[in-house]
mmCIF file of C-alpha atoms in Angstrom:
data_model
loop_
_atom_site.group_PDB
_atom_site.id
_atom_site.type_symbol
_atom_site.label_atom_id
_atom_site.label_comp_id
_atom_site.label_asym_id
_atom_site.label_seq_id
_atom_site.Cartn_x
_atom_site.Cartn_y
_atom_site.Cartn_z
ATOM 1 C CA UNK M 1 33.711 -49.379 65.216
ATOM 2 C CA UNK M 2 34.758 -45.567 66.613
ATOM 3 C CA UNK M 3 32.513 -43.383 65.514
ATOM 4 C CA UNK M 4 33.833 -40.355 63.353
ATOM 5 C CA UNK M 5 33.326 -36.259 62.812
ATOM 6 C CA UNK M 6 35.103 -34.764 59.668
ATOM 7 C CA UNK M 7 34.139 -31.288 58.958
ATOM 8 C CA UNK M 8 35.758 -28.908 56.972
ATOM 9 C CA UNK M 9 35.019 -25.952 60.136
ATOM 10 C CA UNK M 10 33.346 -25.283 63.136
ATOM 11 C CA UNK M 11 32.434 -21.523 64.345
ATOM 12 C CA UNK M 12 31.893 -20.726 67.652
ATOM 13 C CA UNK M 13 28.743 -19.257 68.673
ATOM 14 C CA UNK M 14 30.251 -16.392 68.552
ATOM 15 C CA UNK M 15 31.775 -15.565 65.675
ATOM 16 C CA UNK M 16 34.308 -16.603 63.507
ATOM 17 C CA UNK M 17 37.948 -15.271 64.776
ATOM 18 C CA UNK M 18 39.111 -11.903 63.645
ATOM 19 C CA UNK M 19 41.035 -13.590 60.857
ATOM 20 C CA UNK M 20 37.991 -14.784 59.160
ATOM 21 C CA UNK M 21 34.642 -14.049 58.471
ATOM 22 C CA UNK M 22 31.117 -15.255 57.388
ATOM 23 C CA UNK M 23 29.820 -17.882 60.240
ATOM 24 C CA UNK M 24 26.139 -17.301 60.757
ATOM 25 C CA UNK M 25 25.525 -16.233 64.114
ATOM 26 C CA UNK M 26 21.560 -16.583 64.058
ATOM 27 C CA UNK M 27 18.701 -16.690 62.342
ATOM 28 C CA UNK M 28 15.289 -15.037 63.032
ATOM 29 C CA UNK M 29 11.981 -15.542 60.370
ATOM 30 C CA UNK M 30 8.798 -14.608 59.843
ATOM 31 C CA UNK M 31 5.942 -15.539 58.472
ATOM 32 C CA UNK M 32 3.286 -14.439 57.000
ATOM 33 C CA UNK M 33 0.281 -16.667 56.094
ATOM 34 C CA UNK M 34 -2.865 -13.943 56.985
ATOM 35 C CA UNK M 35 -3.551 -11.233 54.289
ATOM 36 C CA UNK M 36 -3.713 -7.941 54.860
ATOM 37 C CA UNK M 37 -4.518 -4.977 51.749
ATOM 38 C CA UNK M 38 -4.079 -1.373 51.139
ATOM 39 C CA UNK M 39 -4.508 1.203 49.395
ATOM 40 C CA UNK M 40 -2.176 3.759 50.359
ATOM 41 C CA UNK M 41 -0.414 6.388 47.967
ATOM 42 C CA UNK M 42 2.256 6.356 51.146
ATOM 43 C CA UNK M 43 4.472 4.097 51.797
ATOM 44 C CA UNK M 44 2.912 1.398 55.143
ATOM 45 C CA UNK M 45 3.772 -1.075 56.938
ATOM 46 C CA UNK M 46 2.461 -4.699 56.152
ATOM 47 C CA UNK M 47 1.198 -6.084 58.781
ATOM 48 C CA UNK M 48 2.602 -8.828 60.659
ATOM 49 C CA UNK M 49 5.914 -8.984 58.642
ATOM 50 C CA UNK M 50 8.802 -8.103 60.490
ATOM 51 C CA UNK M 51 11.279 -9.625 62.387
ATOM 52 C CA UNK M 52 13.383 -8.362 65.365
ATOM 53 C CA UNK M 53 17.507 -9.444 65.430
ATOM 54 C CA UNK M 54 19.984 -8.145 67.920
ATOM 55 C CA UNK M 55 23.528 -9.191 67.376
ATOM 56 C CA UNK M 56 26.345 -10.495 69.395
ATOM 57 C CA UNK M 57 28.550 -7.412 67.814
ATOM 58 C CA UNK M 58 28.021 -4.275 66.670
ATOM 59 C CA UNK M 59 30.756 -5.733 63.785
ATOM 60 C CA UNK M 60 28.181 -7.886 62.460
ATOM 61 C CA UNK M 61 26.683 -8.238 58.852
ATOM 62 C CA UNK M 62 22.643 -8.410 58.670
ATOM 63 C CA UNK M 63 21.489 -10.874 55.287
ATOM 64 C CA UNK M 64 17.517 -9.881 55.861
ATOM 65 C CA UNK M 65 16.328 -11.976 52.748
ATOM 66 C CA UNK M 66 12.315 -13.222 52.351
ATOM 67 C CA UNK M 67 9.646 -12.821 49.680
ATOM 68 C CA UNK M 68 6.912 -11.135 49.275
ATOM 69 C CA UNK M 69 3.436 -12.615 47.624
ATOM 70 C CA UNK M 70 1.393 -10.050 45.669
ATOM 71 C CA UNK M 71 -2.112 -9.882 44.549
ATOM 72 C CA UNK M 72 -4.046 -7.449 42.325
ATOM 73 C CA UNK M 73 -5.904 -6.795 39.629
ATOM 74 C CA UNK M 74 -6.591 -3.449 37.186
ATOM 75 C CA UNK M 75 -7.550 -2.327 34.909
ATOM 76 C CA UNK M 76 -5.473 0.955 33.948
ATOM 77 C CA UNK M 77 -1.963 1.495 34.252
ATOM 78 C CA UNK M 78 -0.846 0.920 37.524
ATOM 79 C CA UNK M 79 2.421 0.381 39.855
ATOM 80 C CA UNK M 80 3.237 -0.849 43.458
ATOM 81 C CA UNK M 81 6.426 -0.570 45.097
ATOM 82 C CA UNK M 82 8.141 -1.834 48.346
ATOM 83 C CA UNK M 83 10.661 -0.727 50.033
ATOM 84 C CA UNK M 84 13.127 -2.542 52.660
ATOM 85 C CA UNK M 85 12.999 -1.218 56.638
ATOM 86 C CA UNK M 86 15.628 -1.258 59.612
ATOM 87 C CA UNK M 87 13.638 0.058 62.209
ATOM 88 C CA UNK M 88 12.459 3.820 60.037
ATOM 89 C CA UNK M 89 15.286 4.375 58.428
ATOM 90 C CA UNK M 90 14.820 2.882 54.050
ATOM 91 C CA UNK M 91 17.118 0.749 53.362
ATOM 92 C CA UNK M 92 18.456 -0.585 50.041
ATOM 93 C CA UNK M 93 16.343 2.171 48.081
ATOM 94 C CA UNK M 94 17.311 3.587 45.019
ATOM 95 C CA UNK M 95 19.262 6.727 44.502
ATOM 96 C CA UNK M 96 17.158 10.069 44.754
ATOM 97 C CA UNK M 97 16.086 12.088 41.675
ATOM 98 C CA UNK M 98 13.376 14.915 41.280
ATOM 99 C CA UNK M 99 10.138 13.092 42.726
ATOM 100 C CA UNK M 100 10.428 10.130 41.752
ATOM 101 C CA UNK M 101 9.850 7.315 43.778
ATOM 102 C CA UNK M 102 12.830 5.643 46.173
ATOM 103 C CA UNK M 103 11.868 1.614 46.601
ATOM 104 C CA UNK M 104 13.404 -1.320 47.109
ATOM 105 C CA UNK M 105 11.253 -4.117 44.690
ATOM 106 C CA UNK M 106 8.256 -3.138 42.792
ATOM 107 C CA UNK M 107 6.455 -2.991 39.716
ATOM 108 C CA UNK M 108 5.556 -0.293 37.294
ATOM 109 C CA UNK M 109 3.143 -0.209 34.597
ATOM 110 C CA UNK M 110 1.134 -2.608 34.747
ATOM 111 C CA UNK M 111 -2.159 -2.941 33.206
ATOM 112 C CA UNK M 112 -5.188 -5.298 32.046
ATOM 113 C CA UNK M 113 -3.994 -7.313 34.460
ATOM 114 C CA UNK M 114 -4.803 -9.697 37.361
ATOM 115 C CA UNK M 115 -2.166 -11.801 38.891
ATOM 116 C CA UNK M 116 -0.314 -12.892 41.073
ATOM 117 C CA UNK M 117 3.663 -12.007 41.842
ATOM 118 C CA UNK M 118 6.128 -13.239 43.817
ATOM 119 C CA UNK M 119 9.238 -11.049 44.991
ATOM 120 C CA UNK M 120 11.766 -12.847 46.174
ATOM 121 C CA UNK M 121 14.793 -10.449 47.130
ATOM 122 C CA UNK M 122 18.165 -9.880 49.239
ATOM 123 C CA UNK M 123 20.234 -7.348 50.969
ATOM 124 C CA UNK M 124 23.394 -7.187 53.656
ATOM 125 C CA UNK M 125 23.274 -4.907 56.052
ATOM 126 C CA UNK M 126 25.488 -2.973 58.434
ATOM 127 C CA UNK M 127 23.711 -2.081 61.154
ATOM 128 C CA UNK M 128 26.836 -1.472 63.548
ATOM 129 C CA UNK M 129 25.154 -2.498 67.090
ATOM 130 C CA UNK M 130 24.093 -4.703 69.190
ATOM 131 C CA UNK M 131 20.562 -3.320 70.460
ATOM 132 C CA UNK M 132 16.994 -5.389 69.158
ATOM 133 C CA UNK M 133 17.207 -4.740 65.595
ATOM 134 C CA UNK M 134 13.759 -4.729 63.444
ATOM 135 C CA UNK M 135 13.350 -4.927 59.715
ATOM 136 C CA UNK M 136 10.675 -5.003 57.838
ATOM 137 C CA UNK M 137 9.191 -3.644 54.446
ATOM 138 C CA UNK M 138 6.685 -1.416 53.502
ATOM 139 C CA UNK M 139 4.432 -1.324 50.771
ATOM 140 C CA UNK M 140 2.593 1.438 48.190
ATOM 141 C CA UNK M 141 0.777 1.560 45.118
ATOM 142 C CA UNK M 142 -0.648 3.881 42.699
ATOM 143 C CA UNK M 143 -3.740 5.981 41.867
ATOM 144 C CA UNK M 144 -4.861 4.475 44.598
ATOM 145 C CA UNK M 145 -5.078 0.581 43.405
ATOM 146 C CA UNK M 146 -5.307 -1.912 45.712
ATOM 147 C CA UNK M 147 -2.762 -3.928 46.560
ATOM 148 C CA UNK M 148 -3.113 -8.217 47.781
ATOM 149 C CA UNK M 149 -0.821 -9.374 50.314
ATOM 150 C CA UNK M 150 -0.399 -13.333 50.621
ATOM 151 C CA UNK M 151 -3.981 -13.384 48.265
ATOM 152 C CA UNK M 152 -4.855 -13.690 44.650
ATOM 153 C CA UNK M 153 -6.731 -11.347 43.001
ATOM 154 C CA UNK M 154 -9.065 -8.661 43.269
ATOM 155 C CA UNK M 155 -12.539 -11.189 43.539
ATOM 156 C CA UNK M 156 -10.558 -13.382 45.852
ATOM 157 C CA UNK M 157 -13.355 -16.317 44.486
ATOM 158 C CA UNK M 158 -13.852 -19.030 47.177
ATOM 159 C CA UNK M 159 -12.970 -22.203 45.205
ATOM 160 C CA UNK M 160 -10.080 -24.502 44.664
ATOM 161 C CA UNK M 161 -8.327 -21.966 41.501
ATOM 162 C CA UNK M 162 -7.552 -18.737 43.455
ATOM 163 C CA UNK M 163 -5.137 -19.776 45.938
ATOM 164 C CA UNK M 164 -3.850 -18.144 49.082
ATOM 165 C CA UNK M 165 0.185 -17.455 49.181
ATOM 166 C CA UNK M 166 2.282 -17.246 52.864
ATOM 167 C CA UNK M 167 5.600 -14.604 52.675
ATOM 168 C CA UNK M 168 8.796 -14.930 54.521
ATOM 169 C CA UNK M 169 11.446 -12.876 56.214
ATOM 170 C CA UNK M 170 14.601 -13.936 57.106
ATOM 171 C CA UNK M 171 17.606 -12.139 59.173
ATOM 172 C CA UNK M 172 20.713 -13.745 59.665
ATOM 173 C CA UNK M 173 23.612 -12.588 61.912
ATOM 174 C CA UNK M 174 27.322 -13.158 60.224
ATOM 175 C CA UNK M 175 30.200 -12.678 61.814
ATOM 176 C CA UNK M 176 32.006 -10.133 59.502
#
C-alpha cells in the first residue's frame, strides 16, 4: 500500500509566484503575560508588547493582529486610546481633525465602571522594505486615569475572582 499526499497548492518559502499572491511566508508572535500600567496622557509604548519581522520581499504585505487586554476602574467619565505603530510611525489611525486624538482603537465616555475589556485588532500593512521592522501598540488615557494591561481592576485583589490575562501580537508576512 502506498501513501498519498493531496493538497490544493504548495507555496514555496520564498512566496507565491508572480501570478498569485496571499501565501504566508513567515509568522512571528509575542505573548505578553506580565502586567503594565500607565497614567500618561500622551502615547507611550506598552513594555514587552512589540514584535519584529524582517520581510523577505519589499512587495510583501504584513498582517498585524492581536488581542490587548485592558483593565480599568473609574468613578468619572473616562477614555483610553491605543495606536498601532510601525517603528515610530502610527498606522491604522483615524483622520486628523482639529485637536481630536488619532487612535487605532479604544473607548470613550466610560463612567462609573470597574471592568476588563479585550480589544482584538487586525490590519494589513505595506511596509515596502526588507529591513527589520518592529510593530507595537502605544497607550494613553485621559484625566489622567490609570490604565492597566493584563490585570483587572484598580484593586487587583488576590483571590480567585480576580484574573490575570495574556495579550498577543502576531505579524505575518504575506506574498503580494
